[in-house]
Short mmCIF file of C-alpha atoms in Angstrom, two decimals:
data_model
loop_
_atom_site.label_atom_id
_atom_site.label_comp_id
_atom_site.label_asym_id
_atom_site.label_seq_id
_atom_site.Cartn_x
_atom_site.Cartn_y
_atom_site.Cartn_z
CA MET A 1 101.89 85.35 178.71
CA ASP A 2 98.87 86.94 180.40
CA LEU A 3 96.56 84.24 181.78
CA ALA A 4 93.72 86.69 182.42
CA CYS A 5 91.14 86.97 179.63
CA SER A 6 90.61 90.48 178.28
CA PRO A 7 87.05 91.88 178.11
CA ALA A 8 87.07 91.15 174.37
CA GLU A 9 88.10 87.54 174.98
CA GLN A 10 85.41 87.16 177.65
CA ALA A 11 82.83 88.48 175.20
CA PHE A 12 84.07 86.02 172.59
CA ARG A 13 83.75 83.15 175.07
CA ALA A 14 80.16 84.18 175.79
CA GLU A 15 79.39 84.32 172.06
CA VAL A 16 80.83 80.85 171.48
CA ARG A 17 78.97 79.40 174.46
CA ALA A 18 75.65 80.86 173.33
CA TRP A 19 76.05 79.57 169.77
CA LEU A 20 77.01 76.08 170.89
CA GLU A 21 74.13 75.91 173.36
CA ALA A 22 71.79 76.71 170.47
CA HIS A 23 73.30 74.31 167.94
CA VAL A 24 74.94 71.28 169.58
CA PRO A 25 72.74 68.23 168.90
CA ALA A 26 70.66 67.15 171.88
CA GLU A 27 71.52 63.49 171.24
CA PRO A 28 75.03 62.17 170.51
CA LEU A 29 75.74 61.52 166.84
CA PRO A 30 76.52 57.97 165.69
CA ASP A 31 80.23 57.16 165.60
CA PHE A 32 81.75 58.53 162.43
CA ASP A 33 84.15 55.61 162.15
CA SER A 34 81.47 52.91 162.19
CA THR A 35 79.05 53.55 159.35
CA ARG A 36 78.48 55.81 156.38
CA GLU A 37 75.41 57.13 158.24
CA GLY A 38 77.52 58.24 161.20
CA PHE A 39 80.17 59.70 158.93
CA GLU A 40 77.60 61.76 157.03
CA ALA A 41 75.98 62.92 160.27
CA HIS A 42 79.33 64.32 161.36
CA ARG A 43 79.88 65.87 157.94
CA GLU A 44 76.55 67.65 158.40
CA TRP A 45 77.73 68.90 161.79
CA GLU A 46 80.84 70.32 160.08
CA ARG A 47 78.50 72.17 157.72
CA THR A 48 76.54 73.53 160.68
CA LEU A 49 79.76 74.87 162.18
CA ALA A 50 80.72 76.40 158.84
CA SER A 51 77.36 78.15 158.59
CA GLY A 52 78.46 80.34 161.48
CA ASN A 53 82.10 80.53 160.35
CA TRP A 54 83.09 78.33 163.29
CA GLY A 55 84.80 75.64 161.17
CA MET A 56 88.24 76.98 162.02
CA VAL A 57 88.16 80.36 163.71
CA THR A 58 91.82 81.21 162.99
CA TRP A 59 91.42 81.01 159.20
CA PRO A 60 90.79 84.15 157.16
CA VAL A 61 87.13 85.03 156.65
CA GLU A 62 87.34 84.46 152.89
CA TYR A 63 88.26 80.83 153.53
CA GLY A 64 85.47 80.11 156.00
CA GLY A 65 87.10 81.28 159.24
CA ARG A 66 86.93 84.36 161.44
CA GLY A 67 90.50 85.64 161.23
CA LEU A 68 91.04 85.25 164.98
CA ASP A 69 94.21 84.52 166.94
CA LEU A 70 95.30 81.26 168.55
CA ILE A 71 94.21 82.32 172.04
CA ARG A 72 90.66 82.67 170.81
CA TRP A 73 90.97 79.27 169.12
CA LEU A 74 91.88 77.81 172.53
CA ILE A 75 88.90 79.58 174.09
CA PHE A 76 86.68 78.14 171.35
CA GLU A 77 88.04 74.65 172.03
CA GLU A 78 87.36 75.00 175.77
CA GLU A 79 83.75 75.92 175.11
CA TYR A 80 83.44 73.25 172.41
CA TYR A 81 84.45 70.43 174.75
CA ARG A 82 82.50 71.93 177.66
CA ALA A 83 79.37 71.80 175.50
CA GLY A 84 79.95 68.14 174.60
CA ALA A 85 79.95 68.98 170.88
CA PRO A 86 80.61 66.15 168.38
CA LEU A 87 84.16 65.10 167.59
CA ARG A 88 85.45 66.61 164.36
CA VAL A 89 85.44 64.12 161.50
CA ASN A 90 87.61 66.42 159.37
CA GLN A 91 90.38 66.94 161.90
CA ASN A 92 93.06 65.73 159.47
CA GLY A 93 91.99 68.55 157.19
CA ILE A 94 91.23 71.48 159.46
CA PHE A 95 93.89 70.87 162.12
CA LEU A 96 96.76 69.45 160.03
CA LEU A 97 96.51 70.18 156.31
CA GLY A 98 94.63 73.47 156.67
CA PRO A 99 97.33 75.34 158.64
CA THR A 100 99.97 73.90 156.28
CA LEU A 101 98.01 75.17 153.28
CA ILE A 102 97.81 78.61 154.82
CA GLU A 103 101.59 78.60 155.34
CA TYR A 104 102.74 76.99 152.08
CA GLY A 105 99.81 77.09 149.67
CA THR A 106 99.41 79.35 146.67
CA PRO A 107 96.45 81.76 146.59
CA GLU A 108 94.78 79.41 144.10
CA GLN A 109 95.29 76.38 146.36
CA LYS A 110 93.90 78.18 149.38
CA ALA A 111 90.82 79.32 147.46
CA ARG A 112 90.29 75.84 146.02
CA PHE A 113 90.79 73.67 149.11
CA LEU A 114 90.16 75.66 152.29
CA PRO A 115 86.46 76.66 151.91
CA PRO A 116 85.19 73.10 151.15
CA MET A 117 87.44 71.81 153.93
CA ALA A 118 85.92 74.22 156.44
CA ALA A 119 82.42 73.36 155.22
CA GLY A 120 82.89 69.59 155.47
CA ASP A 121 82.22 69.21 151.75
CA GLU A 122 85.63 67.56 151.36
CA ILE A 123 86.87 65.30 154.16
CA TRP A 124 90.60 64.57 154.25
CA ALA A 125 92.73 61.56 155.09
CA GLN A 126 96.45 61.54 155.82
CA ALA A 127 98.51 59.29 153.53
CA TRP A 128 101.97 59.30 155.04
CA SER A 129 102.75 55.94 156.61
CA GLU A 130 103.78 52.98 154.48
CA PRO A 131 104.33 49.27 155.28
CA THR A 132 108.08 49.92 155.63
CA ALA A 133 107.89 53.52 156.84
CA GLY A 134 105.75 54.26 159.88
CA SER A 135 107.11 56.91 162.20
CA ASP A 136 110.22 57.16 160.02
CA LEU A 137 108.69 59.30 157.27
CA ALA A 138 112.06 59.69 155.57
CA GLY A 139 111.77 56.03 154.60
CA VAL A 140 108.72 56.39 152.31
CA ARG A 141 108.99 54.57 148.96
CA ALA A 142 105.85 55.70 147.11
CA THR A 143 106.97 57.57 144.00
CA VAL A 144 106.07 60.73 142.13
CA THR A 145 107.20 61.47 138.57
CA ARG A 146 106.55 64.57 136.52
CA ASP A 147 104.78 64.25 133.16
CA GLY A 148 104.17 67.68 131.73
CA ASP A 149 101.51 69.44 133.78
CA GLU A 150 100.75 66.30 135.78
CA TYR A 151 102.30 64.13 138.45
CA VAL A 152 102.07 60.35 138.33
CA LEU A 153 101.79 58.67 141.74
CA SER A 154 102.49 55.03 142.52
CA GLY A 155 102.91 53.16 145.79
CA HIS A 156 101.25 51.80 148.90
CA LYS A 157 100.10 53.82 151.92
CA ILE A 158 98.77 52.29 155.14
CA TRP A 159 97.09 53.21 158.45
CA SER A 160 95.31 56.11 156.81
CA SER A 161 92.81 57.44 159.36
CA ARG A 162 89.33 57.92 157.86
CA GLY A 163 90.73 56.83 154.50
CA VAL A 164 87.73 54.51 153.97
CA LEU A 165 85.18 57.32 153.80
CA ALA A 166 87.26 60.45 153.09
CA ASP A 167 87.15 62.36 149.80
CA TRP A 168 90.79 63.48 149.50
CA ALA A 169 94.19 62.59 150.93
CA PHE A 170 97.51 64.36 151.33
CA GLY A 171 100.55 62.15 150.89
CA LEU A 172 104.33 62.24 150.85
CA PHE A 173 105.93 60.90 147.66
CA ARG A 174 109.52 60.38 146.52
CA ALA A 175 111.21 61.26 143.24
CA PRO A 176 112.80 58.10 141.74
CA GLY A 177 116.43 57.71 142.78
CA SER A 178 116.21 60.05 145.78
CA GLU A 179 116.97 58.97 149.34
CA ARG A 180 115.86 59.87 152.85
CA HIS A 181 114.91 63.54 153.30
CA LYS A 182 115.70 64.63 149.73
CA GLY A 183 113.43 64.45 146.70
CA LEU A 184 110.16 64.33 148.63
CA SER A 185 107.00 66.21 147.62
CA LEU A 186 103.64 66.62 149.37
CA ILE A 187 100.84 65.89 146.92
CA LEU A 188 97.07 66.27 147.30
CA PHE A 189 94.99 63.63 145.51
CA PRO A 190 91.31 62.62 145.34
CA LEU A 191 90.54 59.16 146.62
CA ASN A 192 88.16 58.49 143.73
CA ALA A 193 90.83 59.11 141.08
CA PRO A 194 91.48 56.34 138.53
CA GLY A 195 94.21 54.05 139.84
CA VAL A 196 93.40 54.62 143.55
CA THR A 197 92.24 51.57 145.51
CA VAL A 198 91.17 51.98 149.14
CA GLN A 199 91.17 48.85 151.28
CA PRO A 200 89.60 49.07 154.77
CA ILE A 201 91.56 47.90 157.82
CA LYS A 202 89.40 46.85 160.77
CA ARG A 203 90.38 47.45 164.37
CA LEU A 204 89.98 44.75 167.00
CA ASP A 205 86.45 46.08 167.60
CA GLY A 206 85.61 45.47 163.93
CA LYS A 207 85.32 49.14 162.94
CA PRO A 208 87.00 50.02 159.61
CA VAL A 209 88.71 53.09 161.02
CA PHE A 210 91.87 52.84 158.93
CA ALA A 211 92.64 52.11 155.30
CA GLU A 212 95.51 51.12 153.13
CA ILE A 213 95.68 53.03 149.87
CA PHE A 214 97.14 51.57 146.69
CA LEU A 215 98.16 53.99 143.93
CA ASP A 216 98.78 52.65 140.43
CA GLN A 217 99.88 55.34 137.98
CA VAL A 218 97.50 57.90 139.50
CA ARG A 219 97.55 61.20 137.62
CA VAL A 220 96.96 64.51 139.37
CA PRO A 221 97.59 68.09 138.25
CA ALA A 222 101.02 69.47 139.12
CA ALA A 223 99.10 72.29 140.82
CA ASN A 224 98.24 69.76 143.55
CA ARG A 225 101.78 69.85 144.92
CA LEU A 226 101.96 71.77 148.20
CA GLY A 227 105.24 73.66 148.58
CA ASP A 228 108.24 73.42 146.29
CA GLU A 229 109.09 70.28 144.38
CA GLY A 230 111.47 68.09 146.35
CA GLN A 231 110.91 70.12 149.53
CA GLY A 232 108.16 67.94 150.95
CA TRP A 233 110.12 67.10 154.08
CA ALA A 234 110.05 70.70 155.30
CA VAL A 235 106.34 70.98 154.48
CA CYS A 236 105.54 67.74 156.30
CA MET A 237 107.51 68.78 159.36
CA SER A 238 105.30 71.86 159.55
CA THR A 239 102.23 69.61 159.42
CA ALA A 240 103.76 67.29 162.02
CA GLY A 241 104.33 70.29 164.27
CA PHE A 242 100.63 71.12 164.22
CA GLU A 243 99.82 67.43 164.74
CA ARG A 244 102.14 66.78 167.66
CA GLY A 245 102.45 70.11 169.35
CA LEU A 246 99.41 72.29 168.95
CA MET A 247 96.14 71.46 167.21
CA LEU A 248 95.50 67.72 166.95
CA ARG A 249 94.88 67.30 170.68
CA SER A 250 93.65 70.54 172.18
CA PRO A 251 94.07 70.84 175.97
CA ALA A 252 90.33 71.22 176.50
CA ARG A 253 89.91 67.56 175.55
CA PHE A 254 92.01 66.47 178.54
CA GLN A 255 90.75 69.11 180.95
CA VAL A 256 87.18 67.92 180.44
CA ALA A 257 88.29 64.29 180.91
CA ALA A 258 90.19 65.25 184.08
CA ALA A 259 87.12 67.01 185.49
CA LYS A 260 85.04 63.88 184.83
CA LEU A 261 87.73 61.80 186.52
CA VAL A 262 87.60 64.00 189.62
CA ASP A 263 83.81 63.69 189.65
CA LEU A 264 84.07 59.91 189.35
CA TYR A 265 86.47 59.80 192.30
CA ARG A 266 84.25 62.00 194.48
CA ARG A 267 81.34 59.62 194.00
CA ARG A 268 83.41 56.48 194.57
CA ALA A 269 86.02 57.60 197.11
CA ASP A 270 84.63 55.30 199.79
CA GLN A 271 84.86 52.29 197.44
CA VAL A 272 88.44 52.58 196.18
CA ASP A 273 91.93 52.44 197.59
CA PRO A 274 92.91 55.84 199.08
CA SER A 275 96.08 55.84 196.96
CA VAL A 276 93.91 56.44 193.88
CA ALA A 277 93.47 60.02 195.07
CA THR A 278 97.12 60.72 194.21
CA ALA A 279 96.67 59.45 190.65
CA VAL A 280 93.51 61.54 190.24
CA MET A 281 95.23 64.70 191.47
CA GLN A 282 98.25 64.04 189.24
CA ALA A 283 96.05 63.57 186.17
CA TRP A 284 94.16 66.79 186.92
CA MET A 285 97.40 68.76 187.40
CA ASP A 286 98.94 67.26 184.24
CA ALA A 287 95.89 68.27 182.19
CA ASP A 288 96.22 71.81 183.51
CA ALA A 289 99.98 71.83 182.90
CA TYR A 290 99.41 70.73 179.29
CA ALA A 291 96.88 73.55 178.82
CA LEU A 292 99.34 76.11 180.16
CA SER A 293 102.08 74.84 177.86
CA ILE A 294 99.81 75.13 174.81
CA TYR A 295 98.78 78.65 175.81
CA ALA A 296 102.50 79.47 176.03
CA THR A 297 103.11 77.98 172.58
CA ALA A 298 100.20 79.92 171.13
CA SER A 299 101.48 83.17 172.67
CA ARG A 300 104.96 82.51 171.27
CA LEU A 301 103.61 81.85 167.78
CA MET A 302 101.48 84.99 167.91
CA ALA A 303 104.64 86.95 168.77
CA GLY A 304 106.38 85.67 165.62
CA GLY A 305 107.91 82.44 166.93
CA ALA A 306 107.92 79.09 165.15
CA ILE A 307 107.07 75.51 165.98
CA GLY A 308 110.22 73.45 166.57
CA PRO A 309 111.31 70.04 167.84
CA GLU A 310 109.80 70.73 171.26
CA THR A 311 106.51 69.54 169.74
CA SER A 312 107.86 66.03 170.34
CA THR A 313 107.78 66.62 174.10
CA ASN A 314 104.16 67.76 173.79
CA LYS A 315 103.22 64.66 171.84
CA ILE A 316 104.78 62.37 174.42
CA PHE A 317 103.07 64.28 177.22
CA TRP A 318 99.52 64.36 175.86
CA SER A 319 99.55 60.75 174.69
CA GLU A 320 100.74 59.48 178.08
CA LEU A 321 98.36 61.84 179.90
CA ASP A 322 95.47 60.33 177.96
CA LEU A 323 96.57 56.86 179.02
CA ASP A 324 96.94 57.87 182.67
CA LEU A 325 93.50 59.50 182.79
CA HIS A 326 91.78 56.37 181.53
CA LYS A 327 93.88 53.91 183.53
CA THR A 328 92.98 55.78 186.70
CA ALA A 329 89.29 55.74 185.83
CA LEU A 330 89.38 52.01 185.12
CA SER A 331 91.17 51.37 188.40
CA MET A 332 88.12 52.85 190.15
CA LEU A 333 85.54 51.10 188.01
CA GLY A 334 87.20 47.70 188.14
CA ALA A 335 85.21 44.90 186.52
CA GLU A 336 82.26 47.26 186.23
CA ALA A 337 84.06 48.97 183.34
CA GLU A 338 83.40 45.88 181.24
CA LEU A 339 79.67 46.57 181.30
CA ALA A 340 78.04 48.32 178.38
CA ALA A 341 75.56 50.25 180.49
CA ASP A 342 75.27 53.42 182.50
CA ALA A 343 76.91 53.44 185.88
CA PRO A 344 74.32 52.86 188.62
CA ASP A 345 75.13 56.12 190.33
CA GLY A 346 74.38 58.22 187.27
CA SER A 347 77.94 58.84 186.07
CA ALA A 348 78.98 58.89 182.45
CA ASP A 349 78.57 55.78 180.34
CA LEU A 350 81.00 53.07 181.33
CA ASP A 351 81.56 52.68 177.62
CA ASP A 352 83.07 56.18 177.56
CA TRP A 353 85.89 55.22 179.90
CA LEU A 354 86.47 51.80 178.41
CA ASP A 355 86.33 52.98 174.80
CA GLY A 356 88.48 55.96 175.71
CA TYR A 357 91.06 53.68 177.27
CA VAL A 358 91.18 51.45 174.20
CA PHE A 359 91.69 54.52 172.00
CA SER A 360 94.32 55.98 174.34
CA LEU A 361 96.43 52.86 173.83
CA ALA A 362 97.07 54.08 170.28
CA GLY A 363 98.23 57.52 171.46
CA PRO A 364 101.90 56.58 171.92
CA ILE A 365 101.89 55.24 168.33
CA TYR A 366 99.99 57.63 166.05
CA ALA A 367 101.33 61.09 165.18
CA GLY A 368 104.81 59.58 165.45
CA ALA A 369 105.67 56.76 167.87
CA ASN A 370 106.85 58.01 171.25
CA GLU A 371 110.11 56.07 170.88
CA ILE A 372 110.88 58.18 167.80
CA GLN A 373 109.79 61.34 169.61
CA ARG A 374 112.21 60.60 172.44
CA ASN A 375 115.01 60.25 169.88
CA ILE A 376 114.07 63.66 168.47
CA VAL A 377 114.11 65.19 171.95
CA ALA A 378 117.51 63.63 172.69
CA GLU A 379 119.15 64.62 169.41
CA ARG A 380 117.55 67.93 168.45
CA MET A 381 116.74 69.45 171.84
CA LEU A 382 119.41 68.01 174.13
CA GLY A 383 122.18 67.68 171.53
CA MET A 384 122.91 64.07 172.39
CA PRO A 385 124.71 61.89 169.81
CA ARG A 386 122.74 59.39 167.76
CA ALA A 387 122.80 55.90 169.20
#
């Protein structure tokens, strides 16, 4: 892996930076998980990105992308976070389902779903977890039965991110009588279909970020199945690989946070325990180490490699890195972090660190609980026997 950018990559970085400087909103958008207004404002930002084919730069041009490689995607992400651009409301679509569609989808499915996904016209929710099947996806009970040219879906999904306001969802469903990893299919379904009921779930802060989805004899075309019938486990593992090991949490997110943490320490070094310096340095080095590992993964994939169980180590690493970054910041801010106001010395909003910490607490749970990821590492990477 060559860490030096080529002249072409440097020119691409300059192009991205110039476009973002011209288009990133001057004022932060409202939270997309709070109100319909905020959600639609972020949808409009997705459309702005799509107007310049920046929705997902690795996708083919005909689907709204630029046909670029993963290294350039990482460069784009670095510039995106450096510019303070809005968080992506359609990340379940563009970062998880989109790459899976490109790998497993038919030409008709790609043409139907990818362009409106890139343009923000259709926002996606993930419908995997169930009340009795969280990180253990092989335990899903929601069913799918074939009826001619249609599938009939029934069951109960829960903890669906952005399910309250999204347009579509992709879910894992089981053929009646099948068990564990067999008989599963990945089905795409509209959330306004007859028989679909979406019930908001509020977080402790009152925001309806999640939803539970009830499906009662929901009919969708058989053409909405992604991958072969009964082979949904393999398809979902591909999606999980993108979620845990590559695209859901780009390294730029943590590198920007680490830089802000260093800046916070420099301005408060004379007010905090000297031992905090070690935690700050460790967080900065870990953010850089994560970036290097993702660059290595991208290089390997570009050379024909595949995503494997090592994505579980990445998921553990980035989720715990996020926690450490915010814990260290709060250790410097102390009780001041409770205030909903700008820091007196002109640093970032105290809300940013406090809200970020609250969100980071969920990191070891979503995208597959870290306890499950450690089991995967032990069994599939280290060859240890199941407990």
